[in-house]
Amino acid sequence: MPRGAAGAALLAILTVSLGFAAGELLCACDVPHCNVSTCRGKVCFVSKSREGGSVTRRKGCFSQHLLESCRGPVMEHFGTKCCNASMCNAHLEIYLRGEEAPGPAAALPGLLLLTVVPLLGLLLLAALAALFGWKLVQHRRAGARGRAGEADLPLKASVAGDSTLEDLLGDDCTTGSGSGLPFLVQRTVARQIALAECVGKGRYGEVWRGVWHGESVAVKIFSSRDEQSWFRETEIYNTVLLRHDNILGERRDGDGDGDGDRDGDGDGTGRSTLAAPPPPGFIASDMTSRNSSTQLWLITHYHEHGSLYDYLQRTALDGAGCLALASSIICGLVHLHVEIFGTQGKPAIAHRDLKSRNILVKSNRQCCIADLGLAVMHSQGSDYLDVGNNPRVGTKRYMAPEVLSEQIRTDCFESYKKTDIWAYGLVLWEIARRTVVNGIVEEYRPPFFDVVPSDPSFEDMRKVVCVDQQTPAVPNRLFSNAVLSALAKVMKECWYQSPSARLTALRIKKTLKKLSHSLEKPKQEC
Ligand code: ADP
Ligand code: MG
């Protein structure tokens, strides 16, 4: 049933929000991520949802970010009640539509009960049979058209209609908290997507190009064992405003001139249209149960050039192209790392799995950082470090020495930012190798390709990076070009063994900006 599945998705989002709460109320808690039977938050809630035949009840607390969820119509729909006193949700009852609170019915005279109740029962049975018949017809029709056929859900007419993604994600249509759509709309959009082709395989699932109302979207399908990455990405996109051109969660691709040249220096395939505005970044997150297994989807803007890793395999760059990629990545990283205060603010975020496969190349040849499944968040005000609940670790090849030697201070947010900088240096090296200087360019190779096997073990990497203290060899030809030799210097300053000696993202951004100016080509501000 729609309500049940959507309830489960919503519940998942609420559940994970617990880790981010820094509130005052003590509430009863039985969501899976509560280690103890209580949690602290701004309000306590009880929720109830119906999935198939079974009813799920949950108790927990909402953090500040989801406070307004207590009031909205979406919450009423799912059967959620909030209350404002310590442990007030411990015995709070909640009734879904169709259920009745016990009370006056018990006082009805016996005769009335004996006649009216069976009659009502019969009526209800007839209504259920009719509903079942109608659903069966709908289901068969939908089955014939594949997943896209679920567009016939009654929600379509009222919520999505014939909108484009641009319409849906307009300024007046957001939840007001994160970067995403209201949960019900997210779910409706998700159910109307037809999967077209598999475009990427990460370590934890597959990414497909899907089509929604004629527009391409990317659908990341998480394997059920990587549920925590789906929780984390969903949480970040739904609770944090991540509007930035160089982060996949941004609302729009760079506007105006940002994308104006997308076919100008292009490859002549003419795949993008100049007229239509590009759809936004994060679109929806959805959880459904199918054939007794859980399917976790994350739907984002589709980037036809794929990952930076894919792009570098087939594309050689000039100095300006190299600098554009490098600058756009560092702009995205600065935005992640910085905490912004105020209602439109965001916590500081460290990525923890930065690599060329987790960076996408947009149609304007700028990059955006993707795959936030391992990110950690930090708020200075509450000094709360949210490392999530994900058993996944970063990619060994890109691990900083302190991660490989297990010396990293895991309780200190700054440590995670420094590991991102190490990885950024490696990505910069990958880009620089693919840049033509003096007519010479190297083939694409991953970092440490010459000293570790193709799927290096933790021990392989530890020996190279910690024991031998090796860093990738910087090609000599880079030093005959002013921009490339400056980039080589930046790389080296990302690779100090001591994390505190490494450059900050902001420092790198400033250096690259100066370099861009020296090329005398106006670059987009970020
Ligand atoms: P995982 O968490 O499994 O590593 P990623 O988000 O890193 O998944 O995506 C895996 C691959 O799928 C990427 O390396 C890229 O090739 C492709 N991909 C991911 N998102 C998109 C997108 N929005 N548009 C186009 N390709 C994508
Ligand atoms: Mg990935």
Coordinates of C-alpha atoms and ligand atoms in Angstrom, one line a residue:
M1 CA 0.0 0.0 0.0
P2 CA 1.3 3.5 -0.8
R3 CA 1.0 4.8 2.6
G4 CA 2.8 1.9 4.2
A5 CA 5.8 2.0 1.9
A6 CA 6.1 5.8 2.1
G7 CA 5.8 5.6 5.8
A8 CA 8.7 3.2 5.9
A9 CA 10.8 5.6 3.8
L10 CA 9.9 8.5 6.0
L11 CA 10.5 6.5 9.1
A12 CA 13.9 5.7 7.8
I13 CA 14.7 9.3 7.3
L14 CA 13.3 10.2 10.8
T15 CA 15.2 7.3 12.3
V16 CA 18.6 8.4 11.1
S17 CA 17.9 12.0 12.1
L18 CA 18.3 10.9 15.7
G19 CA 22.0 11.0 15.4
F20 CA 22.0 14.7 14.6
A21 CA 19.7 15.7 17.5
A22 CA 21.2 17.8 20.2
G23 CA 18.1 18.6 22.1
E24 CA 16.8 18.8 25.6
L25 CA 13.8 16.4 25.9
L26 CA 14.3 12.8 26.9
C27 CA 12.0 10.6 24.8
A28 CA 11.1 6.9 24.7
C29 CA 12.9 5.4 21.7
D30 CA 12.6 2.1 19.9
V31 CA 13.8 3.0 16.4
P32 CA 16.5 0.6 15.2
H33 CA 19.4 3.1 15.7
C34 CA 18.6 3.9 19.3
N35 CA 21.3 2.1 21.3
V36 CA 19.3 2.6 24.5
S37 CA 15.6 2.9 25.0
T38 CA 15.7 6.7 25.1
C39 CA 16.9 9.5 22.9
R40 CA 17.2 13.3 23.3
G41 CA 15.6 15.7 20.9
K42 CA 13.5 18.8 20.4
V43 CA 10.2 16.9 20.5
C44 CA 9.2 13.3 21.1
F45 CA 7.1 11.4 18.5
V46 CA 5.1 8.2 18.1
S47 CA 4.5 7.0 14.6
K48 CA 2.5 4.2 13.1
S49 CA 2.5 3.0 9.5
R50 CA 0.9 0.1 7.8
E51 CA 3.0 -2.1 5.4
G52 CA 1.0 -4.8 3.7
G53 CA -0.8 -6.6 6.6
S54 CA 1.5 -5.5 9.4
V55 CA 1.5 -2.3 11.4
T56 CA 4.8 -0.8 12.5
R57 CA 4.8 1.5 15.6
R58 CA 7.8 3.6 16.4
K59 CA 8.8 6.0 19.2
G60 CA 11.7 8.4 19.0
C61 CA 12.7 12.1 18.9
F62 CA 13.1 14.7 16.2
S63 CA 16.1 16.9 15.9
Q64 CA 15.8 20.6 15.3
H65 CA 15.9 20.0 11.5
L66 CA 12.8 18.0 11.4
L67 CA 10.8 20.0 14.0
E68 CA 8.4 21.4 11.5
S69 CA 7.6 17.9 10.3
C70 CA 5.4 17.5 13.4
R71 CA 2.9 20.0 12.0
G72 CA 2.8 19.3 8.2
P73 CA 0.1 17.4 6.5
V74 CA 2.7 14.8 5.5
M75 CA 3.1 13.7 9.1
E76 CA -0.7 13.4 9.6
H77 CA -0.8 11.3 6.6
F78 CA 1.7 8.8 8.0
G79 CA 0.1 8.7 11.4
T80 CA 2.6 10.6 13.5
K81 CA 2.0 12.5 16.8
C82 CA 4.5 14.7 18.5
C83 CA 4.5 15.9 22.1
N84 CA 6.6 18.3 24.2
A85 CA 7.4 16.9 27.6
S86 CA 10.0 14.4 28.7
M87 CA 9.0 10.8 28.0
C88 CA 5.6 12.1 26.9
N89 CA 5.6 9.6 24.0
A90 CA 6.1 6.6 26.3
H91 CA 2.4 5.8 26.4
L92 CA 1.0 8.1 23.7
E93 CA -1.5 6.1 21.5
I94 CA -2.0 6.7 17.9
Y95 CA -4.8 5.5 15.5
L96 CA -4.5 5.2 11.8
R97 CA -7.4 6.1 9.5
G98 CA -9.8 3.2 9.7
E99 CA -8.8 2.4 13.3
E100 CA -10.9 3.8 16.2
A101 CA -9.9 4.9 19.6
P102 CA -11.7 2.8 22.3
G103 CA -14.4 4.7 24.1
P104 CA -18.0 5.5 23.4
A105 CA -18.5 2.4 21.2
A106 CA -18.2 0.2 24.3
A107 CA -21.2 1.9 25.8
L108 CA -23.6 1.1 22.9
P109 CA -26.6 -1.0 23.8
G110 CA -26.1 -4.7 23.0
L111 CA -29.0 -4.9 20.5
L112 CA -27.5 -2.1 18.4
L113 CA -24.2 -3.8 18.5
L114 CA -25.7 -7.1 17.3
T115 CA -27.4 -5.5 14.3
V116 CA -25.3 -2.6 13.2
V117 CA -21.8 -4.1 13.6
P118 CA -22.4 -7.2 11.4
L119 CA -24.1 -4.9 8.8
L120 CA -21.1 -2.6 8.8
G121 CA -18.8 -5.6 8.6
L122 CA -20.6 -6.8 5.5
L123 CA -20.4 -3.4 3.9
L124 CA -16.7 -3.1 4.7
L125 CA -16.1 -6.6 3.1
A126 CA -17.9 -5.5 0.0
A127 CA -15.9 -2.3 -0.2
L128 CA -12.6 -4.2 0.3
A129 CA -13.5 -6.7 -2.4
A130 CA -14.2 -3.8 -4.8
L131 CA -11.0 -2.1 -3.9
F132 CA -9.0 -5.3 -4.3
G133 CA -10.6 -5.8 -7.8
W134 CA -9.7 -2.3 -8.8
K135 CA -6.1 -2.6 -7.5
L136 CA -5.7 -5.9 -9.4
V137 CA -6.7 -4.2 -12.6
Q138 CA -4.3 -1.3 -11.9
H139 CA -1.5 -3.6 -11.0
R140 CA -1.9 -5.6 -14.2
R141 CA -1.9 -2.5 -16.3
A142 CA 1.2 -1.2 -14.4
G143 CA 3.0 -4.5 -14.8
A144 CA 2.6 -4.3 -18.5
R145 CA 4.3 -1.0 -18.6
G146 CA 7.1 -1.8 -16.2
R147 CA 8.0 0.4 -13.3
A148 CA 7.1 3.5 -15.1
G149 CA 3.5 2.3 -15.2
E150 CA 3.2 3.2 -11.5
A151 CA 2.5 6.6 -12.8
D152 CA -1.1 5.6 -12.5
L153 CA -0.9 5.9 -8.7
P154 CA -3.6 8.3 -7.6
L155 CA -0.9 10.6 -6.3
K156 CA 0.2 11.4 -9.8
A157 CA -2.6 13.7 -10.6
S158 CA -2.5 15.6 -7.4
V159 CA 1.2 15.8 -6.8
A160 CA 3.3 15.4 -9.9
G161 CA 0.9 16.1 -12.7
D162 CA 2.7 16.9 -15.9
S163 CA 5.4 18.8 -14.1
T164 CA 9.0 18.9 -15.2
L165 CA 11.6 18.4 -12.5
E166 CA 12.3 22.1 -12.9
D167 CA 8.7 22.9 -11.9
L168 CA 8.8 20.5 -9.0
L169 CA 12.0 21.8 -7.5
G170 CA 11.1 25.5 -7.9
D171 CA 11.7 27.6 -4.8
D172 CA 8.1 27.3 -3.5
C173 CA 8.1 23.5 -3.5
T174 CA 10.7 22.4 -1.0
T175 CA 10.4 21.0 2.5
G176 CA 12.1 24.1 3.8
S177 CA 14.7 22.0 5.5
G178 CA 17.0 20.0 3.2
S179 CA 17.7 20.2 -0.5
G180 CA 14.9 17.9 -1.4
L181 CA 11.2 17.7 -2.3
P182 CA 8.5 16.9 0.3
F183 CA 8.7 13.2 1.0
L184 CA 5.5 12.3 -0.7
V185 CA 6.6 14.0 -3.9
Q186 CA 9.9 12.3 -3.7
R187 CA 8.2 9.0 -3.5
T188 CA 5.8 9.7 -6.4
V189 CA 8.7 10.8 -8.6
A190 CA 10.6 7.7 -7.8
R191 CA 7.7 5.4 -8.7
Q192 CA 7.3 7.1 -12.1
I193 CA 10.9 6.4 -13.3
A194 CA 11.6 3.9 -16.0
L195 CA 15.2 2.5 -15.7
A196 CA 17.0 2.7 -19.1
E197 CA 20.6 1.5 -18.7
C198 CA 23.2 0.8 -16.0
V199 CA 25.8 3.5 -16.2
G200 CA 28.1 2.8 -13.2
K201 CA 28.9 0.3 -10.6
G202 CA 30.2 1.6 -7.3
R203 CA 31.4 -0.7 -4.5
Y204 CA 28.0 -0.7 -2.9
G205 CA 25.4 -0.7 -5.7
E206 CA 24.6 0.3 -9.2
V207 CA 23.8 3.6 -10.9
W208 CA 21.2 3.6 -13.7
R209 CA 20.1 6.2 -16.1
G210 CA 16.4 6.4 -15.7
V211 CA 13.8 8.5 -17.5
W212 CA 11.2 10.6 -15.7
H213 CA 8.7 12.4 -17.9
G214 CA 11.2 12.4 -20.7
E215 CA 14.1 13.7 -18.7
S216 CA 17.1 11.6 -17.8
V217 CA 17.8 11.1 -14.1
A218 CA 20.4 9.0 -12.3
V219 CA 19.1 6.3 -10.0
K220 CA 21.5 4.9 -7.5
I221 CA 20.3 1.5 -6.3
F222 CA 21.9 0.5 -3.1
S223 CA 22.4 -3.1 -2.3
S224 CA 20.6 -4.0 0.9
R225 CA 23.9 -4.6 2.7
D226 CA 24.8 -1.0 2.2
E227 CA 21.6 0.3 3.8
Q228 CA 23.7 2.7 6.0
S229 CA 25.1 4.6 2.9
W230 CA 21.5 5.1 1.6
F231 CA 20.5 6.3 5.1
R232 CA 23.4 8.7 5.2
E233 CA 23.0 10.2 1.7
T234 CA 19.3 10.5 2.2
E235 CA 19.7 12.2 5.6
I236 CA 22.3 14.6 4.3
Y237 CA 20.3 15.6 1.2
N238 CA 17.1 15.9 3.2
T239 CA 18.4 17.8 6.2
V240 CA 21.2 19.9 4.9
L241 CA 20.9 22.6 2.3
L242 CA 23.6 21.6 -0.1
R243 CA 23.1 24.2 -2.8
H244 CA 26.4 24.4 -4.6
D245 CA 27.3 24.0 -8.2
N246 CA 30.1 21.6 -7.3
I247 CA 28.2 19.2 -5.1
L248 CA 25.8 16.7 -6.6
G249 CA 23.1 17.9 -4.2
E250 CA 23.0 21.3 -5.7
R251 CA 19.6 22.6 -6.9
R252 CA 20.7 23.6 -10.4
D253 CA 23.6 23.2 -12.6
G254 CA 25.6 26.5 -12.8
D255 CA 23.1 29.0 -14.1
G256 CA 23.6 31.5 -16.9
D257 CA 27.0 31.4 -18.5
G258 CA 28.0 28.5 -16.4
D259 CA 26.4 26.1 -18.8
G260 CA 26.2 28.3 -21.8
D261 CA 29.4 26.9 -23.3
R262 CA 28.4 23.3 -22.8
D263 CA 28.5 22.5 -26.5
G264 CA 31.0 25.2 -27.4
D265 CA 34.1 23.2 -26.6
G266 CA 32.3 19.9 -26.7
D267 CA 32.9 16.7 -28.4
G268 CA 30.5 17.4 -31.2
T269 CA 27.9 14.9 -30.2
G270 CA 25.4 17.6 -29.4
R271 CA 23.8 15.5 -26.7
S272 CA 22.7 18.4 -24.5
T273 CA 20.2 20.9 -25.6
L274 CA 21.0 24.5 -24.9
A275 CA 17.4 25.6 -24.7
A276 CA 16.1 23.5 -21.8
P277 CA 17.3 24.4 -18.3
P278 CA 19.2 21.5 -16.7
P279 CA 17.3 19.7 -13.9
P280 CA 18.5 20.0 -10.4
G281 CA 20.9 17.8 -8.3
F282 CA 19.2 15.8 -5.6
I283 CA 15.7 14.8 -6.6
A284 CA 14.4 12.0 -4.4
S285 CA 15.1 9.1 -2.1
D286 CA 12.8 6.1 -2.0
M287 CA 12.5 2.9 -0.1
T288 CA 10.2 0.1 -1.2
S289 CA 9.8 -3.5 -0.4
R290 CA 9.6 -5.8 -3.4
N291 CA 9.3 -9.5 -3.3
S292 CA 10.2 -9.4 0.4
S293 CA 13.5 -7.6 -0.2
T294 CA 14.1 -3.9 0.4
Q295 CA 15.0 -1.6 -2.5
L296 CA 16.8 1.6 -1.7
W297 CA 17.0 4.3 -4.4
L298 CA 18.6 7.7 -4.5
I299 CA 17.6 9.8 -7.5
T300 CA 19.8 12.7 -8.6
H301 CA 20.5 14.7 -11.7
Y302 CA 22.1 12.6 -14.5
H303 CA 25.5 13.7 -15.7
E304 CA 26.2 12.3 -19.1
H305 CA 30.0 12.5 -18.9
G306 CA 29.9 10.2 -15.9
S307 CA 32.6 10.2 -13.2
L308 CA 35.9 12.0 -13.4
Y309 CA 37.6 8.6 -13.5
D310 CA 35.6 7.7 -16.7
Y311 CA 36.2 11.1 -18.2
L312 CA 40.0 11.0 -17.7
Q313 CA 40.2 7.6 -19.5
R314 CA 39.0 9.2 -22.7
T315 CA 39.9 12.9 -22.5
A316 CA 43.3 14.6 -22.6
L317 CA 43.2 18.2 -21.2
D318 CA 44.9 21.5 -21.8
G319 CA 46.2 23.7 -18.9
A320 CA 42.9 25.6 -18.7
G321 CA 40.8 22.5 -18.7
C322 CA 43.0 20.9 -16.0
L323 CA 42.6 24.0 -13.8
A324 CA 38.9 24.2 -14.4
L325 CA 38.4 20.6 -13.1
A326 CA 40.8 21.1 -10.2
S327 CA 39.2 24.5 -9.2
S328 CA 35.7 23.2 -9.4
I329 CA 36.5 20.2 -7.1
I330 CA 38.2 22.4 -4.5
C331 CA 35.2 24.8 -4.6
G332 CA 32.9 21.9 -3.8
L333 CA 35.2 20.7 -1.1
V334 CA 35.4 24.1 0.5
H335 CA 31.6 24.3 0.6
L336 CA 31.4 20.8 2.2
H337 CA 34.1 21.6 4.8
V338 CA 32.8 25.0 5.9
E339 CA 30.0 25.4 8.5
I340 CA 27.5 28.0 7.6
F341 CA 25.5 29.6 10.4
G342 CA 21.9 30.8 10.3
T343 CA 18.6 29.4 9.0
Q344 CA 20.0 28.8 5.5
G345 CA 23.1 27.3 7.1
K346 CA 24.7 23.9 7.0
P347 CA 27.0 21.9 9.3
A348 CA 30.6 21.3 8.3
I349 CA 30.9 18.1 6.3
A350 CA 33.9 15.9 5.6
H351 CA 33.5 13.5 2.6
R352 CA 35.8 10.6 3.7
D353 CA 35.7 8.9 0.3
L354 CA 37.0 11.5 -2.1
K355 CA 38.3 9.9 -5.3
S356 CA 37.9 10.4 -9.1
R357 CA 35.1 7.8 -9.2
N358 CA 33.1 9.8 -6.7
I359 CA 33.4 13.1 -8.7
L360 CA 31.1 13.7 -11.7
V361 CA 31.9 15.8 -14.7
K362 CA 29.0 18.1 -15.7
S363 CA 28.1 19.3 -19.1
N364 CA 30.0 22.5 -18.6
R365 CA 33.2 20.6 -17.8
Q366 CA 33.0 21.6 -14.2
C367 CA 33.0 18.8 -11.6
C368 CA 30.6 18.0 -8.8
I369 CA 31.4 15.9 -5.7
A370 CA 29.1 12.9 -5.3
D371 CA 28.6 9.9 -3.0
L372 CA 28.1 11.3 0.4
G373 CA 27.4 7.8 1.9
L374 CA 30.4 8.1 4.3
A375 CA 30.3 11.8 5.2
V376 CA 30.7 13.0 8.7
M377 CA 29.0 16.2 10.0
H378 CA 30.1 18.7 12.7
S379 CA 28.4 21.6 14.3
Q380 CA 30.5 24.0 16.3
G381 CA 27.7 25.4 18.4
S382 CA 26.8 22.0 19.9
D383 CA 30.3 20.7 19.2
Y384 CA 28.4 17.6 18.0
L385 CA 30.4 15.2 15.7
D386 CA 28.0 13.0 13.8
V387 CA 30.0 10.2 12.3
G388 CA 26.9 8.2 11.3
N389 CA 26.5 4.6 11.8
N390 CA 28.2 3.2 8.7
P391 CA 30.5 0.2 8.8
R392 CA 31.8 1.2 5.4
V393 CA 35.3 2.6 5.2
G394 CA 36.9 4.8 2.6
T395 CA 38.8 3.5 -0.5
K396 CA 42.1 2.0 0.5
R397 CA 44.0 3.5 -2.4
Y398 CA 43.1 7.0 -1.3
M399 CA 43.6 6.5 2.4
A400 CA 45.8 9.0 4.2
P401 CA 48.8 7.7 6.2
E402 CA 47.0 8.4 9.6
V403 CA 44.1 6.3 8.5
L404 CA 46.3 3.4 7.3
S405 CA 48.4 3.5 10.5
E406 CA 45.1 3.8 12.5
Q407 CA 46.5 6.8 14.3
I408 CA 43.7 9.2 13.2
R409 CA 41.9 11.0 15.9
T410 CA 38.4 9.8 15.2
D411 CA 36.8 12.1 17.8
C412 CA 38.1 15.2 16.1
F413 CA 36.3 16.6 13.0
E414 CA 39.4 18.4 11.7
S415 CA 41.1 15.0 11.2
Y416 CA 38.5 14.0 8.6
K417 CA 39.0 17.2 6.7
K418 CA 42.7 16.5 6.5
T419 CA 42.1 13.0 5.0
D420 CA 40.0 14.7 2.3
I421 CA 42.9 16.9 1.4
W422 CA 45.3 14.0 1.1
A423 CA 42.8 12.4 -1.3
Y424 CA 42.3 15.7 -3.2
G425 CA 46.1 15.8 -3.9
L426 CA 45.8 12.3 -5.4
V427 CA 42.9 13.4 -7.6
L428 CA 44.9 16.4 -8.7
W429 CA 47.7 14.1 -9.7
E430 CA 45.3 12.0 -11.8
I431 CA 44.1 15.1 -13.6
A432 CA 47.6 16.5 -14.1
R433 CA 48.9 13.3 -15.7
R434 CA 46.1 13.7 -18.4
T435 CA 47.2 17.2 -19.2
V436 CA 49.2 17.9 -22.4
V437 CA 52.4 19.8 -21.7
N438 CA 55.0 20.2 -24.5
G439 CA 52.9 17.9 -26.6
I440 CA 53.3 15.0 -24.1
V441 CA 50.5 13.4 -22.1
E442 CA 50.4 10.2 -20.1
E443 CA 47.7 7.5 -20.1
Y444 CA 45.3 7.5 -17.2
R445 CA 46.5 5.6 -14.2
P446 CA 45.1 5.5 -10.7
P447 CA 47.4 6.7 -7.8
F448 CA 50.1 4.3 -6.7
F449 CA 49.4 2.2 -9.8
D450 CA 53.2 1.4 -10.0
V451 CA 53.6 0.2 -6.4
V452 CA 50.5 -1.7 -5.4
P453 CA 48.3 -4.3 -7.2
S454 CA 45.0 -3.5 -8.8
D455 CA 42.9 -4.1 -5.7
P456 CA 45.4 -3.3 -3.0
S457 CA 44.9 -4.6 0.5
F458 CA 45.1 -2.4 3.6
E459 CA 48.5 -3.9 4.3
D460 CA 49.8 -3.1 0.7
M461 CA 48.8 0.5 1.1
R462 CA 50.1 0.8 4.7
K463 CA 53.5 -0.4 3.6
V464 CA 53.8 2.0 0.7
V465 CA 52.2 5.1 2.3
C466 CA 53.2 4.7 6.0
V467 CA 56.3 2.6 6.1
D468 CA 58.0 3.7 2.9
Q469 CA 56.3 7.1 3.0
Q470 CA 55.9 7.1 -0.8
T471 CA 53.9 9.7 -2.7
P472 CA 53.0 9.5 -6.4
A473 CA 55.8 10.6 -8.8
V474 CA 55.0 14.0 -10.3
P475 CA 55.9 14.0 -14.0
N476 CA 58.8 16.3 -14.9
R477 CA 57.1 17.9 -17.8
L478 CA 54.7 19.6 -15.5
F479 CA 57.5 21.9 -14.3
S480 CA 57.9 23.5 -17.7
N481 CA 54.4 25.0 -17.4
A482 CA 53.7 27.8 -14.9
V483 CA 50.1 26.5 -14.0
L484 CA 51.0 22.9 -13.9
S485 CA 54.1 23.4 -11.8
A486 CA 52.0 25.4 -9.3
L487 CA 49.5 22.5 -9.2
A488 CA 52.4 20.1 -8.6
K489 CA 53.4 22.2 -5.6
V490 CA 49.8 22.1 -4.3
M491 CA 49.8 18.3 -4.6
K492 CA 52.9 17.9 -2.6
E493 CA 51.5 20.1 0.1
C494 CA 48.5 17.8 0.3
W495 CA 50.7 14.8 0.9
Y496 CA 52.6 15.7 4.1
Q497 CA 52.6 12.8 6.5
S498 CA 51.6 15.1 9.3
P499 CA 47.9 16.0 8.8
S500 CA 48.3 19.5 10.3
A501 CA 51.0 20.4 7.8
R502 CA 48.7 19.9 4.8
L503 CA 47.0 22.8 3.1
T504 CA 43.4 23.6 3.9
A505 CA 40.7 23.4 1.2
L506 CA 40.3 27.2 1.4
R507 CA 44.0 27.8 0.9
I508 CA 44.0 25.6 -2.2
K509 CA 40.9 27.3 -3.5
K510 CA 42.6 30.7 -3.2
T511 CA 45.8 29.5 -4.9
L512 CA 43.9 28.1 -7.8
K513 CA 41.8 31.2 -8.2
K514 CA 45.0 33.2 -8.5
L515 CA 46.2 30.8 -11.1
S516 CA 43.0 31.1 -13.0
H517 CA 43.4 34.9 -13.0
S518 CA 46.9 34.5 -14.3
L519 CA 45.5 32.6 -17.3
E520 CA 43.5 35.8 -18.0
K521 CA 40.3 33.9 -18.7
P522 CA 37.4 34.9 -16.5
K523 CA 36.4 31.9 -14.3
Q524 CA 33.1 31.4 -12.6
E525 CA 33.1 32.5 -9.0
C526 CA 32.3 29.9 -6.4
Ligands
ADP1 P1 28.8 4.0 -4.8 O1 28.3 4.6 -3.5 O2 28.2 2.6 -5.1 O3 30.3 4.1 -4.9 P2 28.6 6.3 -6.6 O4 27.6 7.4 -6.2 O5 30.0 6.6 -6.3 O6 28.1 4.9 -6.0 O7 28.3 6.0 -8.1 C1 29.0 5.0 -8.8 C2 29.3 5.3 -10.3 O8 28.1 5.6 -11.0 C3 30.1 6.6 -10.4 O9 31.5 6.4 -10.4 C4 29.7 7.1 -11.8 O10 30.4 6.4 -12.8 C5 28.2 6.7 -11.9 N1 27.3 7.8 -11.4 C6 26.9 8.1 -10.1 N2 26.1 9.1 -10.1 C7 25.9 9.5 -11.3 C8 25.1 10.6 -11.9 N3 24.4 11.4 -11.2 N4 25.2 10.7 -13.3 C9 25.9 9.9 -14.0 N5 26.7 8.9 -13.5 C10 26.7 8.7 -12.2
MG2 MG 31.3 5.8 -5.0

